[in-house]
């Protein structure tokens, strides 16, 4: 399966075609033991995971019979889905913030996973793609896609990602009355923004026809791994009153800063919300999940207006 050009790193080939691509397809699985259990009731393989040789970050987190951490992420996704639906789809709010999503023990374990991956040199320069289709590195920002083969170092990150990606799409689709969020396609990125680094103003998915790679990412969810009450900067600045004209250059729309405090989840439409990340005085960790529109019509060329495209592909 080919991958969104802006997200693939670590030496992989980047596709430059003008088609919609997604990062991965289901089933979302982690490494299996040699023995495989029978298929589940829906025809998907029942997952068995290779136990991690790294001690769990905290004894407060139980594990299942396959030594996979039990985080409660699937339960939280089901609990938060109605409020996410109400505020994004019914009220039309530009973004939604949830605090105390999983608890400090789980957050801390996920941060330990991220640090373990960094020690193993799993990160590379985080990239975006310009209007000419050429990738460029973001300044002082590193990222990686956590793979099933990383389970030994990152069992909590993978368990969270699996549970959230398998649970939220059907929960939202039940509220939407149709399968508008793909249960098969998704995107992920774990990123660390170092001191002096920042994310310039952009739209995650400008969905441009002829002006850059098109993709189908629809909803962005960002989970922050810092300690609760973290005050070293790195705020997510969201332009909540930003129309097409305002999105160019110095946006005139009102900017709202959301602190990247630990155990916080921020959700917004990937193709509509202009945002940036301000400089931080210390390493700022974030795990981003992208939920994909299930209909190719969701990737229409005019979905992001000219102003949003300008914000995503700034001159120079």
Coordinates of C-alpha atoms in Angstrom, one line a residue:
X1 CA 0.0 0.0 0.0
X2 CA 1.5 3.4 -0.9
X3 CA 1.7 6.1 1.6
X4 CA 1.0 9.8 1.8
X5 CA 4.1 11.6 0.5
X6 CA 4.2 14.1 3.3
X7 CA 4.3 11.5 6.0
X8 CA 6.7 8.8 4.8
X9 CA 10.2 9.1 6.1
X10 CA 13.3 7.1 7.0
X11 CA 14.4 6.6 3.4
X12 CA 11.2 5.1 2.0
X13 CA 10.2 5.9 -1.6
X14 CA 7.8 8.9 -1.8
X15 CA 5.0 8.8 -4.3
X16 CA 4.6 12.0 -6.3
X17 CA 1.4 11.1 -8.2
X18 CA -1.7 13.3 -8.0
X19 CA -3.9 10.6 -6.6
X20 CA -5.4 10.2 -3.1
X21 CA -3.3 7.9 -1.0
X22 CA -3.6 6.7 2.6
X23 CA -0.9 5.7 5.0
X24 CA -2.0 2.2 5.7
X25 CA -4.9 -0.3 5.6
X26 CA -6.4 -2.6 8.1
X27 CA -6.1 -5.0 9.7
X28 CA -4.0 -3.0 12.1
X29 CA -1.9 -5.7 13.7
X30 CA 1.2 -6.1 15.8
X31 CA 3.8 -8.9 15.6
X32 CA 2.3 -12.3 16.1
X33 CA 3.6 -15.4 17.7
X34 CA 4.2 -18.3 15.3
X35 CA 0.8 -19.8 16.3
X36 CA -2.2 -18.0 14.9
X37 CA -5.6 -18.2 16.5
X38 CA -8.7 -18.8 14.3
X39 CA -10.3 -16.0 12.5
X40 CA -12.8 -13.9 14.5
X41 CA -16.5 -13.6 13.9
X42 CA -15.9 -10.9 11.3
X43 CA -13.3 -12.8 9.4
X44 CA -10.3 -10.9 10.7
X45 CA -7.4 -12.8 12.3
X46 CA -7.4 -12.8 16.1
X47 CA -4.2 -11.0 17.1
X48 CA -1.5 -12.5 19.1
X49 CA 1.5 -10.3 20.0
X50 CA 5.1 -11.1 20.7
X51 CA 5.6 -10.1 24.4
X52 CA 7.8 -7.1 25.0
X53 CA 11.1 -7.8 26.6
X54 CA 11.1 -4.2 28.0
X55 CA 9.5 -3.9 31.4
X56 CA 6.2 -2.0 31.3
X57 CA 6.6 1.6 32.3
X58 CA 4.3 1.3 35.3
X59 CA 2.8 -1.6 37.3
X60 CA -0.5 0.3 37.2
X61 CA -1.1 -0.8 33.6
X62 CA -2.3 -4.4 33.4
X63 CA -1.6 -6.7 30.4
X64 CA -3.7 -9.3 28.6
X65 CA -2.8 -12.9 28.1
X66 CA -0.5 -11.9 25.2
X67 CA 1.3 -9.3 27.3
X68 CA -0.4 -6.5 25.4
X69 CA -1.0 -3.4 27.7
X70 CA -4.6 -2.8 28.6
X71 CA -5.0 1.0 28.4
X72 CA -8.7 1.5 28.2
X73 CA -8.3 3.4 25.0
X74 CA -11.1 1.6 23.1
X75 CA -13.5 2.4 26.0
X76 CA -12.5 6.1 26.0
X77 CA -12.9 6.3 22.2
X78 CA -16.5 5.0 22.5
X79 CA -17.2 7.4 25.4
X80 CA -15.8 10.5 23.6
X81 CA -17.3 9.8 20.2
X82 CA -20.7 11.3 20.9
X83 CA -19.2 14.6 22.1
X84 CA -16.8 14.7 19.2
X85 CA -19.7 14.2 16.8
X86 CA -21.9 16.8 18.5
X87 CA -19.3 19.5 18.5
X88 CA -17.6 18.9 15.1
X89 CA -20.6 17.8 13.0
X90 CA -23.7 19.2 14.7
X91 CA -22.4 22.5 16.2
X92 CA -19.7 23.1 13.6
X93 CA -17.0 24.0 16.1
X94 CA -13.5 24.3 14.6
X95 CA -11.8 22.1 17.1
X96 CA -12.5 19.9 20.2
X97 CA -10.2 19.5 23.2
X98 CA -10.5 16.5 25.6
X99 CA -8.5 16.4 28.8
X100 CA -7.7 13.5 31.2
X101 CA -8.1 11.1 28.3
X102 CA -6.3 8.0 29.6
X103 CA -4.6 9.0 32.9
X104 CA -1.1 9.9 33.8
X105 CA 0.1 6.3 34.1
X106 CA -0.8 5.5 30.5
X107 CA 0.5 8.9 29.3
X108 CA 3.8 8.3 31.0
X109 CA 4.1 4.8 29.6
X110 CA 3.5 6.1 26.1
X111 CA 6.2 8.8 26.6
X112 CA 8.7 6.1 27.8
X113 CA 7.9 4.3 24.5
X114 CA 8.6 7.4 22.5
X115 CA 11.9 7.9 24.3
X116 CA 12.9 4.3 23.7
X117 CA 12.2 4.7 20.0
X118 CA 14.4 7.8 19.9
X119 CA 17.2 6.0 21.6
X120 CA 17.0 3.4 18.9
X121 CA 17.3 6.1 16.2
X122 CA 13.9 5.5 14.8
X123 CA 13.3 9.1 14.0
X124 CA 14.1 11.1 10.9
X125 CA 13.4 14.7 9.8
X126 CA 9.6 15.4 9.7
X127 CA 8.5 16.4 6.2
X128 CA 5.8 18.2 4.4
X129 CA 5.3 18.7 0.7
X130 CA 5.5 21.9 -1.2
X131 CA 3.1 23.0 -4.0
X132 CA 5.7 21.6 -6.5
X133 CA 5.3 18.2 -5.0
X134 CA 8.8 18.2 -3.6
X135 CA 9.2 17.2 0.1
X136 CA 11.0 19.5 2.5
X137 CA 12.1 19.0 6.1
X138 CA 10.5 20.9 8.9
X139 CA 12.9 22.8 11.0
X140 CA 14.0 21.0 14.2
X141 CA 11.1 18.5 14.1
X142 CA 11.7 14.7 14.0
X143 CA 9.0 12.1 13.4
X144 CA 8.5 8.4 12.8
X145 CA 5.7 6.0 12.0
X146 CA 5.4 3.5 14.8
X147 CA 5.4 0.0 13.1
X148 CA 4.3 -3.4 14.4
X149 CA 7.9 -4.4 14.6
X150 CA 8.5 -1.7 17.2
X151 CA 6.3 -3.5 19.7
X152 CA 9.3 -4.5 21.8
X153 CA 10.1 -0.8 22.4
X154 CA 6.7 0.8 22.1
X155 CA 3.9 -1.6 23.3
X156 CA 1.8 1.2 24.8
X157 CA 2.0 3.4 21.7
X158 CA 0.9 0.5 19.5
X159 CA -1.8 -0.6 21.8
X160 CA -3.3 2.9 22.0
X161 CA -3.1 3.4 18.2
X162 CA -4.7 0.0 17.5
X163 CA -7.5 0.5 20.0
X164 CA -8.3 4.1 18.8
X165 CA -8.2 3.3 15.1
X166 CA -10.3 0.2 15.4
X167 CA -12.9 1.9 17.7
X168 CA -13.5 5.5 16.7
X169 CA -14.5 5.0 13.0
X170 CA -17.4 2.6 13.7
X171 CA -18.5 4.8 16.7
X172 CA -18.6 7.9 14.6
X173 CA -20.2 6.1 11.6
X174 CA -23.1 4.9 13.9
X175 CA -23.8 8.6 14.8
X176 CA -23.3 9.8 11.2
X177 CA -25.8 7.2 9.9
X178 CA -23.4 6.0 7.2
X179 CA -19.9 4.7 6.8
X180 CA -18.3 8.1 6.1
X181 CA -15.1 7.4 8.2
X182 CA -13.1 4.6 6.7
X183 CA -12.7 1.6 9.0
X184 CA -9.8 0.3 6.8
X185 CA -7.5 3.3 6.1
X186 CA -5.7 5.6 8.5
X187 CA -2.6 7.6 9.1
X188 CA -0.3 8.0 12.1
X189 CA 2.8 10.0 13.1
X190 CA 4.8 10.3 16.3
X191 CA 6.7 13.6 16.4
X192 CA 9.1 15.4 18.6
X193 CA 9.5 19.2 18.2
X194 CA 12.9 20.2 19.6
X195 CA 13.8 23.6 21.0
X196 CA 13.7 26.3 18.2
X197 CA 11.6 24.0 16.1
X198 CA 8.1 24.9 14.9
X199 CA 5.4 23.9 12.4
X200 CA 4.6 26.7 10.0
X201 CA 0.9 27.6 9.4
X202 CA -0.7 25.0 7.2
X203 CA -3.7 22.7 6.6
X204 CA -3.0 19.0 7.1
X205 CA -4.8 18.0 3.9
X206 CA -5.2 20.8 1.4
X207 CA -6.5 18.1 -1.1
X208 CA -5.1 20.0 -4.1
X209 CA -5.8 19.1 -7.7
X210 CA -2.7 19.8 -9.7
X211 CA -1.0 21.7 -7.0
X212 CA 0.4 19.0 -4.8
X213 CA -0.4 15.4 -3.6
X214 CA -4.1 14.8 -2.8
X215 CA -5.1 12.6 0.0
X216 CA -8.2 11.6 2.0
X217 CA -7.3 12.5 5.5
X218 CA -10.5 14.0 7.1
X219 CA -10.2 14.2 10.9
X220 CA -7.0 14.9 12.8
X221 CA -6.6 13.8 16.4
X222 CA -3.4 14.8 18.3
X223 CA -2.5 13.2 21.7
X224 CA 0.1 15.0 23.8
X225 CA 2.7 13.0 25.8
X226 CA 4.2 15.7 28.0
X227 CA 3.7 15.9 31.8
X228 CA 0.3 17.5 32.8
X229 CA 0.7 21.2 33.2
X230 CA 3.7 21.4 30.8
X231 CA 4.5 25.1 30.3
X232 CA 7.5 25.1 27.9
X233 CA 5.6 26.6 25.0
X234 CA 4.8 24.7 21.8
X235 CA 1.2 25.7 21.7
X236 CA -1.0 24.6 18.9
X237 CA -2.4 27.8 17.4
X238 CA -5.7 27.3 15.6
X239 CA -7.3 30.0 13.5
X240 CA -10.9 29.7 14.4
X241 CA -12.3 32.6 12.4
X242 CA -10.2 32.2 9.2
X243 CA -11.9 32.3 5.8
X244 CA -10.2 31.8 2.5
X245 CA -8.7 35.3 2.2
X246 CA -7.5 35.3 5.8
X247 CA -5.6 32.1 5.4
X248 CA -3.0 33.6 3.2
X249 CA 0.1 35.2 4.7
X250 CA -0.6 36.8 8.0
X251 CA -4.0 35.4 8.8
X252 CA -6.4 38.0 10.1
X253 CA -8.6 35.4 11.7
X254 CA -8.5 35.0 15.5
X255 CA -5.8 32.6 16.7
X256 CA -6.5 30.4 19.7
X257 CA -3.6 28.8 21.5
X258 CA -4.1 25.3 22.9
X259 CA -1.3 24.2 25.3
X260 CA 0.2 20.7 24.6
X261 CA -0.3 19.6 28.1
X262 CA -0.1 15.9 28.8
X263 CA -3.0 13.5 28.4
X264 CA -4.8 16.0 26.2
X265 CA -6.5 15.2 22.9
X266 CA -7.2 17.8 20.2
X267 CA -9.4 16.9 17.2
X268 CA -10.3 19.0 14.1
X269 CA -11.0 18.5 10.4
X270 CA -7.8 17.8 8.6
X271 CA -8.9 19.6 5.4
X272 CA -10.4 22.8 6.9
X273 CA -8.5 24.0 9.9
X274 CA -5.6 26.4 9.5
X275 CA -3.1 25.9 12.3
X276 CA 0.5 26.1 13.3
X277 CA 2.7 25.1 16.3
X278 CA 4.7 27.7 18.1
X279 CA 8.3 27.3 19.3
X280 CA 8.9 25.3 22.5
X281 CA 11.7 25.5 25.0
X282 CA 11.9 21.8 25.5
X283 CA 11.2 18.6 23.5
X284 CA 7.5 18.5 22.7
X285 CA 5.9 15.1 22.0
X286 CA 2.7 14.5 20.0
X287 CA 1.1 11.4 18.5
X288 CA -1.1 12.2 15.6
X289 CA -3.8 9.9 14.2
X290 CA -5.6 10.7 10.9
X291 CA -9.0 9.3 10.1
X292 CA -9.8 9.0 6.4
X293 CA -12.9 9.9 4.5
X294 CA -14.4 6.8 3.1
X295 CA -15.8 8.4 0.0
X296 CA -13.6 9.7 -2.9
X297 CA -16.0 12.6 -3.1
X298 CA -14.6 13.7 0.3
X299 CA -11.4 14.4 -1.6
X300 CA -12.9 16.8 -4.1
X301 CA -10.4 19.3 -5.6
X302 CA -12.3 22.3 -4.4
X303 CA -12.7 21.0 -0.8
X304 CA -10.0 23.4 0.4
X305 CA -10.4 26.9 -1.0
X306 CA -7.6 28.9 -2.6
X307 CA -6.8 30.6 0.7
X308 CA -6.4 27.3 2.5
X309 CA -4.2 26.0 -0.2
X310 CA -2.0 29.1 0.2
X311 CA -1.8 28.4 3.9
X312 CA -0.8 24.8 3.2
X313 CA 1.7 25.7 0.5
X314 CA 3.2 29.1 1.6
X315 CA 5.4 30.9 -0.9
X316 CA 9.1 30.4 -0.6

